[in-house]
PDB file of C-alpha atoms in Angstrom:
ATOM      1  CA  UNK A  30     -12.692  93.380  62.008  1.00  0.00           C
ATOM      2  CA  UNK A  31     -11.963  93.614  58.655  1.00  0.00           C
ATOM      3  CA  UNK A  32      -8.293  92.291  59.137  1.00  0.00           C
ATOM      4  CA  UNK A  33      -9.989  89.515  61.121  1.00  0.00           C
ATOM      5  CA  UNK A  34     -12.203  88.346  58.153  1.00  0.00           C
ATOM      6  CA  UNK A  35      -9.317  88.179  56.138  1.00  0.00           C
ATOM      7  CA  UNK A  36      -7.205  86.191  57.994  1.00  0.00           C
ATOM      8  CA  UNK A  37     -10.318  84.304  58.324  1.00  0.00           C
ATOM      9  CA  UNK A  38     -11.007  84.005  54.620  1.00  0.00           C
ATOM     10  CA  UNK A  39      -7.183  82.962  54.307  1.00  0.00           C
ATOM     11  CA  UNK A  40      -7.388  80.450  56.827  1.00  0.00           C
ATOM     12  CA  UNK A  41     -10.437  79.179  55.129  1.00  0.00           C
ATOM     13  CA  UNK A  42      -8.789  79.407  51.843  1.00  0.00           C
ATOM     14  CA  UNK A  43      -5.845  77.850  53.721  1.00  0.00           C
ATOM     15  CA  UNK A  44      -8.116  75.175  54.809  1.00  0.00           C
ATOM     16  CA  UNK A  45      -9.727  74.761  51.574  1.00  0.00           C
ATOM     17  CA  UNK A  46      -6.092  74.132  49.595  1.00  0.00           C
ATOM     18  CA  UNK A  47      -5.220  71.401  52.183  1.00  0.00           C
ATOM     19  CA  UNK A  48      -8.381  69.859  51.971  1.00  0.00           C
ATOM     20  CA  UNK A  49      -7.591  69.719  48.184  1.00  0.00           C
ATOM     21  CA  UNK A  50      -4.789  68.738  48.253  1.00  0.00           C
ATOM     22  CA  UNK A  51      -5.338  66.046  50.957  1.00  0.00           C
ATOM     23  CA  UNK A  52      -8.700  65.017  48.365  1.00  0.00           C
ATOM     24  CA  UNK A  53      -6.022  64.711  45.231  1.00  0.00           C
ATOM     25  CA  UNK A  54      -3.355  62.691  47.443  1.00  0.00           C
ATOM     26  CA  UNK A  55      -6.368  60.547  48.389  1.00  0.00           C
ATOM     27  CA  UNK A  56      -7.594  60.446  44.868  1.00  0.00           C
ATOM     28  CA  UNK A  57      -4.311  59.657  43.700  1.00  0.00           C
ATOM     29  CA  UNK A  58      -3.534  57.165  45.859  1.00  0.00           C
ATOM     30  CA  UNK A  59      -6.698  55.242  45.499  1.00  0.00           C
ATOM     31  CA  UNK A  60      -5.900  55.275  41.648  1.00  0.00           C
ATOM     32  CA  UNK A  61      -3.127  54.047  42.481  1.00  0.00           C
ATOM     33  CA  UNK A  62      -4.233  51.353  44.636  1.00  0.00           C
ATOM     34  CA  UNK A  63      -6.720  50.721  41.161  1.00  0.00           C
ATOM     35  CA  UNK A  64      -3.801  50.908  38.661  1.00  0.00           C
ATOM     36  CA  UNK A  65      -1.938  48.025  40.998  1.00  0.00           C
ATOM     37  CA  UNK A  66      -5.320  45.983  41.215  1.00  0.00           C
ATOM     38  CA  UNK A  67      -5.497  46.317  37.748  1.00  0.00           C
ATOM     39  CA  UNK A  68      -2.565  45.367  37.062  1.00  0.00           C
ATOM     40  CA  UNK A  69      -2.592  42.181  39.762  1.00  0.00           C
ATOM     41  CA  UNK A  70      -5.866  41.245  37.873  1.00  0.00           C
ATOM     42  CA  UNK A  71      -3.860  41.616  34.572  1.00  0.00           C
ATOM     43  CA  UNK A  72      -1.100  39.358  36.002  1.00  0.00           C
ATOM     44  CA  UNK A  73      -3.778  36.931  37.382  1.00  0.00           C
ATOM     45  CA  UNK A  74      -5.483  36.577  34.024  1.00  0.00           C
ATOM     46  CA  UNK A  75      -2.746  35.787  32.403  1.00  0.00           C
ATOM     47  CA  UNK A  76      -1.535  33.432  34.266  1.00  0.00           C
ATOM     48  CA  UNK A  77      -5.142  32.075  34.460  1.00  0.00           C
ATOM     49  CA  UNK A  78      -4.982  32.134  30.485  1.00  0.00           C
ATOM     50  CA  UNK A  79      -1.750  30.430  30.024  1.00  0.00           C
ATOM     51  CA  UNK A  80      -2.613  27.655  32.689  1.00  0.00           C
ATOM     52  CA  UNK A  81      -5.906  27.041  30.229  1.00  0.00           C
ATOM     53  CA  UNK A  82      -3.333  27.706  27.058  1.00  0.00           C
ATOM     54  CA  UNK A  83      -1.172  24.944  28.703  1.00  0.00           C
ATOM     55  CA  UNK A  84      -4.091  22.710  29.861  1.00  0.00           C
ATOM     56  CA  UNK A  85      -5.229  22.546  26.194  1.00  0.00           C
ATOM     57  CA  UNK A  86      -1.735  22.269  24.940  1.00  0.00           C
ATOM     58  CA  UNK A  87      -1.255  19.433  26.849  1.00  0.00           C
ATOM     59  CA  UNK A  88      -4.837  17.841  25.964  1.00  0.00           C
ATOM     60  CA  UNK A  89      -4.127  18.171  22.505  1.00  0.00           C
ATOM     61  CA  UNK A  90      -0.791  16.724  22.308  1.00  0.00           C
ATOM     62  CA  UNK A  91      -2.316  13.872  24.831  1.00  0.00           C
ATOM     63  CA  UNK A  92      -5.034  13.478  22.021  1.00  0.00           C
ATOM     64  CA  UNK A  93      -2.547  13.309  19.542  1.00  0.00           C
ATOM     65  CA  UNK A  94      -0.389  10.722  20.877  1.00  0.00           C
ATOM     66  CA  UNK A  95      -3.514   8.634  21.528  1.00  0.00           C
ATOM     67  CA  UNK A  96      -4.258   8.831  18.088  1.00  0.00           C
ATOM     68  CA  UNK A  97      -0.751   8.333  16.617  1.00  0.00           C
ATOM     69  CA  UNK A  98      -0.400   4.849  18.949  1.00  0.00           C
ATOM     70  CA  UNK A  99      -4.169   3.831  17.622  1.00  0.00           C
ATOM     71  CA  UNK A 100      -3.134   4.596  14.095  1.00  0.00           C
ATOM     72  CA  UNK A 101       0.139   2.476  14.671  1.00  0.00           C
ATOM     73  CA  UNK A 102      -1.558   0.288  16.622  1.00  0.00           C
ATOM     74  CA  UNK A 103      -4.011  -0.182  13.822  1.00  0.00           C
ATOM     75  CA  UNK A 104      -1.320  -0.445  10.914  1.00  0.00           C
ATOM     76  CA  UNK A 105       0.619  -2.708  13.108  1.00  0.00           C
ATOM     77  CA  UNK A 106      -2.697  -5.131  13.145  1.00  0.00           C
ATOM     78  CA  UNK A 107      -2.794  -4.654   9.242  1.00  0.00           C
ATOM     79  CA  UNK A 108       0.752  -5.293   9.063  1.00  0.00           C
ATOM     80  CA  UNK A 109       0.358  -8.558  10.793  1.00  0.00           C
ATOM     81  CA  UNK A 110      -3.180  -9.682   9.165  1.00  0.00           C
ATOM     82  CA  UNK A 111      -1.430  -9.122   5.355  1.00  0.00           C
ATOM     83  CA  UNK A 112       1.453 -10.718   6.920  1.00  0.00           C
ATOM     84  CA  UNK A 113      -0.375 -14.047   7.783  1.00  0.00           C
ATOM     85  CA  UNK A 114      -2.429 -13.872   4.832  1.00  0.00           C
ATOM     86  CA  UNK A 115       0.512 -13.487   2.389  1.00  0.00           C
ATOM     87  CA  UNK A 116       2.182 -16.606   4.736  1.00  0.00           C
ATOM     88  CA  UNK A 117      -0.511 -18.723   3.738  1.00  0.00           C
ATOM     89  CA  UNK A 118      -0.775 -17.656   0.041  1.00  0.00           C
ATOM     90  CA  UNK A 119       2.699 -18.787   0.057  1.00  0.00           C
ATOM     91  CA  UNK A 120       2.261 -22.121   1.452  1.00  0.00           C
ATOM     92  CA  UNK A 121      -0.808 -22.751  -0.105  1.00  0.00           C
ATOM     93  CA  UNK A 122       1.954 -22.007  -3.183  1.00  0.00           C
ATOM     94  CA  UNK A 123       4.339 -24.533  -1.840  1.00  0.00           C
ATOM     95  CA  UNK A 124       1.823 -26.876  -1.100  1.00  0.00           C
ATOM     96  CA  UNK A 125       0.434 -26.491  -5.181  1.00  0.00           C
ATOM     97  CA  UNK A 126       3.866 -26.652  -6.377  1.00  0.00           C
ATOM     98  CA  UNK A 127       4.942 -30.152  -3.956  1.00  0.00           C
ATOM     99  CA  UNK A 128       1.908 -31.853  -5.319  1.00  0.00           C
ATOM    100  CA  UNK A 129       2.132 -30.679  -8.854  1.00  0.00           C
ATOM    101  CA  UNK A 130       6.515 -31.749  -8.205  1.00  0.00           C
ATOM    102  CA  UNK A 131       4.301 -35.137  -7.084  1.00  0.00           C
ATOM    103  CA  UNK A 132       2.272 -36.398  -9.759  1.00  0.00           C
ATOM    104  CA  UNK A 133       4.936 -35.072 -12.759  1.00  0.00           C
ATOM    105  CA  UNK A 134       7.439 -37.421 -10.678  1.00  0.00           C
ATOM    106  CA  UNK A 135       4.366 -40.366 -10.221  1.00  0.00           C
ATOM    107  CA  UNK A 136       3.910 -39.726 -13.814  1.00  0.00           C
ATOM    108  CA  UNK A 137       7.915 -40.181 -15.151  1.00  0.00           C
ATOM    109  CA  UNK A 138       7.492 -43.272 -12.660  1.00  0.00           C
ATOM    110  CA  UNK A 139       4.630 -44.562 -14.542  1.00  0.00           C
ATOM    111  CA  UNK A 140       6.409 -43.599 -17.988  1.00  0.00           C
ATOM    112  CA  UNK A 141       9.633 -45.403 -17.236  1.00  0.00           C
ATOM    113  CA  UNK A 142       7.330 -48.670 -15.682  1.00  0.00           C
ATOM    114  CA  UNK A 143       5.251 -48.861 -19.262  1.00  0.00           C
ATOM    115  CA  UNK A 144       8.495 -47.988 -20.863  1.00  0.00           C
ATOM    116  CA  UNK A 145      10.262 -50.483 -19.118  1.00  0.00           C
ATOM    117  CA  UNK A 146       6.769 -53.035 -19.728  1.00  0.00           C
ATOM    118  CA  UNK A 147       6.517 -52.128 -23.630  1.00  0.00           C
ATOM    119  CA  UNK A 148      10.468 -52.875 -23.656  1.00  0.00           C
ATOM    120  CA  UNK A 149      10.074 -56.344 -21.707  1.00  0.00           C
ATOM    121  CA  UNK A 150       7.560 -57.327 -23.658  1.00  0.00           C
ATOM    122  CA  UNK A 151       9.281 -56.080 -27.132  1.00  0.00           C
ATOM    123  CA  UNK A 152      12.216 -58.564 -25.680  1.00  0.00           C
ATOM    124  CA  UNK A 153       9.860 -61.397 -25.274  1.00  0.00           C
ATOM    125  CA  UNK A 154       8.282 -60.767 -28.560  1.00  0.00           C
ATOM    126  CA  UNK A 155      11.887 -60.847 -30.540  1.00  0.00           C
ATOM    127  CA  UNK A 156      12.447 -63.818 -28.320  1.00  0.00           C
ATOM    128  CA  UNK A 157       9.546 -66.072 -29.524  1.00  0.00           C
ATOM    129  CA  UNK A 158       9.795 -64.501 -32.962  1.00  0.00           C
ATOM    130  CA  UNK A 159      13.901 -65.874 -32.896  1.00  0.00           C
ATOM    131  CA  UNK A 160      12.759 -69.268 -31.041  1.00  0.00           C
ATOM    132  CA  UNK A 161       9.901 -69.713 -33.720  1.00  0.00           C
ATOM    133  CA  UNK A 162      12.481 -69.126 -36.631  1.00  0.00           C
ATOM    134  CA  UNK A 163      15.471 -71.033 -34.910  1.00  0.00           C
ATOM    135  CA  UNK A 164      12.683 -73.684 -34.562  1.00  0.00           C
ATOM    136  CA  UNK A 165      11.884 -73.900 -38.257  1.00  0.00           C
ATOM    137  CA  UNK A 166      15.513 -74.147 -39.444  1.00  0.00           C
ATOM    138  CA  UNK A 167      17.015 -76.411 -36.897  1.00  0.00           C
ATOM    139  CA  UNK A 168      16.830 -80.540 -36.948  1.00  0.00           C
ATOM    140  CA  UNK A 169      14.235 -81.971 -34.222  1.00  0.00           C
ATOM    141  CA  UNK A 170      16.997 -83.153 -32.313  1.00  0.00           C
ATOM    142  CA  UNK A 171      18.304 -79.988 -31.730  1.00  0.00           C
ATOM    143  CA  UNK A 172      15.658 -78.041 -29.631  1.00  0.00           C
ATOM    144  CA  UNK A 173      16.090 -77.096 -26.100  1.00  0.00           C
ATOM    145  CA  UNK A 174      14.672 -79.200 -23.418  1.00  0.00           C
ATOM    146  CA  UNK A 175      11.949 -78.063 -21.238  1.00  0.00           C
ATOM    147  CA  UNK A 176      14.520 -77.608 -18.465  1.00  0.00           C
ATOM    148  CA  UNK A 177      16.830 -75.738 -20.644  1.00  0.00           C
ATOM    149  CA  UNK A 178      13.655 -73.286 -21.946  1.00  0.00           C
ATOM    150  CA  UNK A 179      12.454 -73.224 -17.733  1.00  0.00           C
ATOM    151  CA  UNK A 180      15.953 -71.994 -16.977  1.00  0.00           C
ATOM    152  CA  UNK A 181      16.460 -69.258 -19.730  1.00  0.00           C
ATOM    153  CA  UNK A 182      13.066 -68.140 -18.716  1.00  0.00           C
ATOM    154  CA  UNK A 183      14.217 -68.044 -15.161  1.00  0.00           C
ATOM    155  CA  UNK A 184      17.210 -66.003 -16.173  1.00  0.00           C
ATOM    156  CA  UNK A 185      15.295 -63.471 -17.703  1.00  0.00           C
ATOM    157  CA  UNK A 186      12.654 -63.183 -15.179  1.00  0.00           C
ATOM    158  CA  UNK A 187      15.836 -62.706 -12.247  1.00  0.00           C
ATOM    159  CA  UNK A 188      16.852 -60.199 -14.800  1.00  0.00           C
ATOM    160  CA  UNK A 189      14.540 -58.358 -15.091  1.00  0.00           C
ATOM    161  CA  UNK A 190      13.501 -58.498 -11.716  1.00  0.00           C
ATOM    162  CA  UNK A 191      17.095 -57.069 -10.446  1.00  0.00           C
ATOM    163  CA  UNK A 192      16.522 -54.256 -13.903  1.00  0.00           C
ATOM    164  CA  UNK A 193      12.857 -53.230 -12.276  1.00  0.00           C
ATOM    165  CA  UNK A 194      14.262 -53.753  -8.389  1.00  0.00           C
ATOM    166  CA  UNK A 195      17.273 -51.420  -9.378  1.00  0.00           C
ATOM    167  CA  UNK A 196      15.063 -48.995 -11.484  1.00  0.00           C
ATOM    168  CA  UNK A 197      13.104 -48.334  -8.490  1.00  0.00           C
ATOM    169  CA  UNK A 198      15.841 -47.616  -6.286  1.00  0.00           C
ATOM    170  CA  UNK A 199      16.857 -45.457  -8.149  1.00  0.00           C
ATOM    171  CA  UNK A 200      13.561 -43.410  -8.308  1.00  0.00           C
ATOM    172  CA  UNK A 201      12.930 -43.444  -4.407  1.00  0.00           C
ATOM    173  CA  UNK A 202      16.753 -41.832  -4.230  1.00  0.00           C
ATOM    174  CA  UNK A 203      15.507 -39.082  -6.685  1.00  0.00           C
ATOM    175  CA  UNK A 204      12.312 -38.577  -5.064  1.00  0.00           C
ATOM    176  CA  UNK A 205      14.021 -37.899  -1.692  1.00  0.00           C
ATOM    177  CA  UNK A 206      16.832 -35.734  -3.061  1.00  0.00           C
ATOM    178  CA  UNK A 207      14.081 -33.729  -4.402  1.00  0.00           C
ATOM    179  CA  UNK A 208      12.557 -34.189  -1.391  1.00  0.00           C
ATOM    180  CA  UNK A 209      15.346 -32.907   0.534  1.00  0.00           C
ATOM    181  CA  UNK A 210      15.741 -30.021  -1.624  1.00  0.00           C
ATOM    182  CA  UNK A 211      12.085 -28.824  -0.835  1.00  0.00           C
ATOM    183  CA  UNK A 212      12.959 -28.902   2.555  1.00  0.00           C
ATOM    184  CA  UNK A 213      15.630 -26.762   2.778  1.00  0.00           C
ATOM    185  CA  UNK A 214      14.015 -24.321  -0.046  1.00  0.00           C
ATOM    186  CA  UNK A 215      11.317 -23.520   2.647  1.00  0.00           C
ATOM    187  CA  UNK A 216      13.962 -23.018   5.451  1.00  0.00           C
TER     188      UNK A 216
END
């Protein structure tokens, strides 16, 4: 009896160490089924977090960009706005500068007409002032007849005439060299 309890008692001690050890390889192997879980979570979240790290990345630098082409885009605008503006300063320059070229050349024209004018009539001046005197020291006989006096007068009216005709020529071929050489300044 008593040899029967004991081999009872070891069976059930027997029994007890395999359930134990069945319990730890069960315990063990759910931890490790945990551990890989874990783990696959780990993994997951990661790649979860760099997708989102990524995702940002990429809206940032998308962000970026759009504000680099908007700031160019921008400058580019100012660019072209001081561009036109400084265009226009310098015709409007050009323009100041043709018309001031203008009336100094209307002015020289109207310099050299008066000059020419206060000359002519200097000339006609010494002329009577010669004819008076030649008239007070020559005979009566000897004075020019009205023809003669029509004709000289005629001769210096033609010459001056072909003098004033020539003078202006000569002006309207200065003006449009200068003209010209405006021209191709601004090209």
């Amino acid at each position: 009896l008593q040899e029967q309890q004991l081999q009872e008692e070891e069976q059930r001690h027997k029994n007890e160490k395999e359930r134990f050890e069945w319990e730890a390889q069960l315990e063990a192997q759910r931890q490790q089924e945990e551990t890989v879980k874990f783990a696959k979570q780990q993994d997951l979240e990661k790649k979860k977090d760099g997708e989102k790290q990524e995702r940002l990345r990429k809206e940032k630098e998308k962000k970026d960009a759009d504000k680099k082409r908007k700031e160019e885009e921008k400058l580019a605008k100012k660019n072209e706005k001081e561009s036109k503006e400084q265009e226009e300063k310098n015709k409007a320059e050009r323009d100041r500068l043709q018309h001031i070229k203008r009336q100094k050349e209307e002015e020289t024209l109207e310099a050299a007409r008066e000059e020419a004018e206060g000359k002519r009539q200097q000339e006609l001046e010494q002329l009577c002032a010669a004819n008076l005197a030649a008239a007070k020291s020559a005979p009566k006989d000897s004075f020019p007849t009205r023809a003669e006096l029509a004709e000289a007068v005629a001769a210096k009216e033609l010459h001056r005439k072909q003098h004033a005709a020539a003078s202006a020529k000569k002006d309207k071929h200065e003006a449009a060299a200068a003209a010209a050489a405006l021209a191709e300044q601004k090209r």
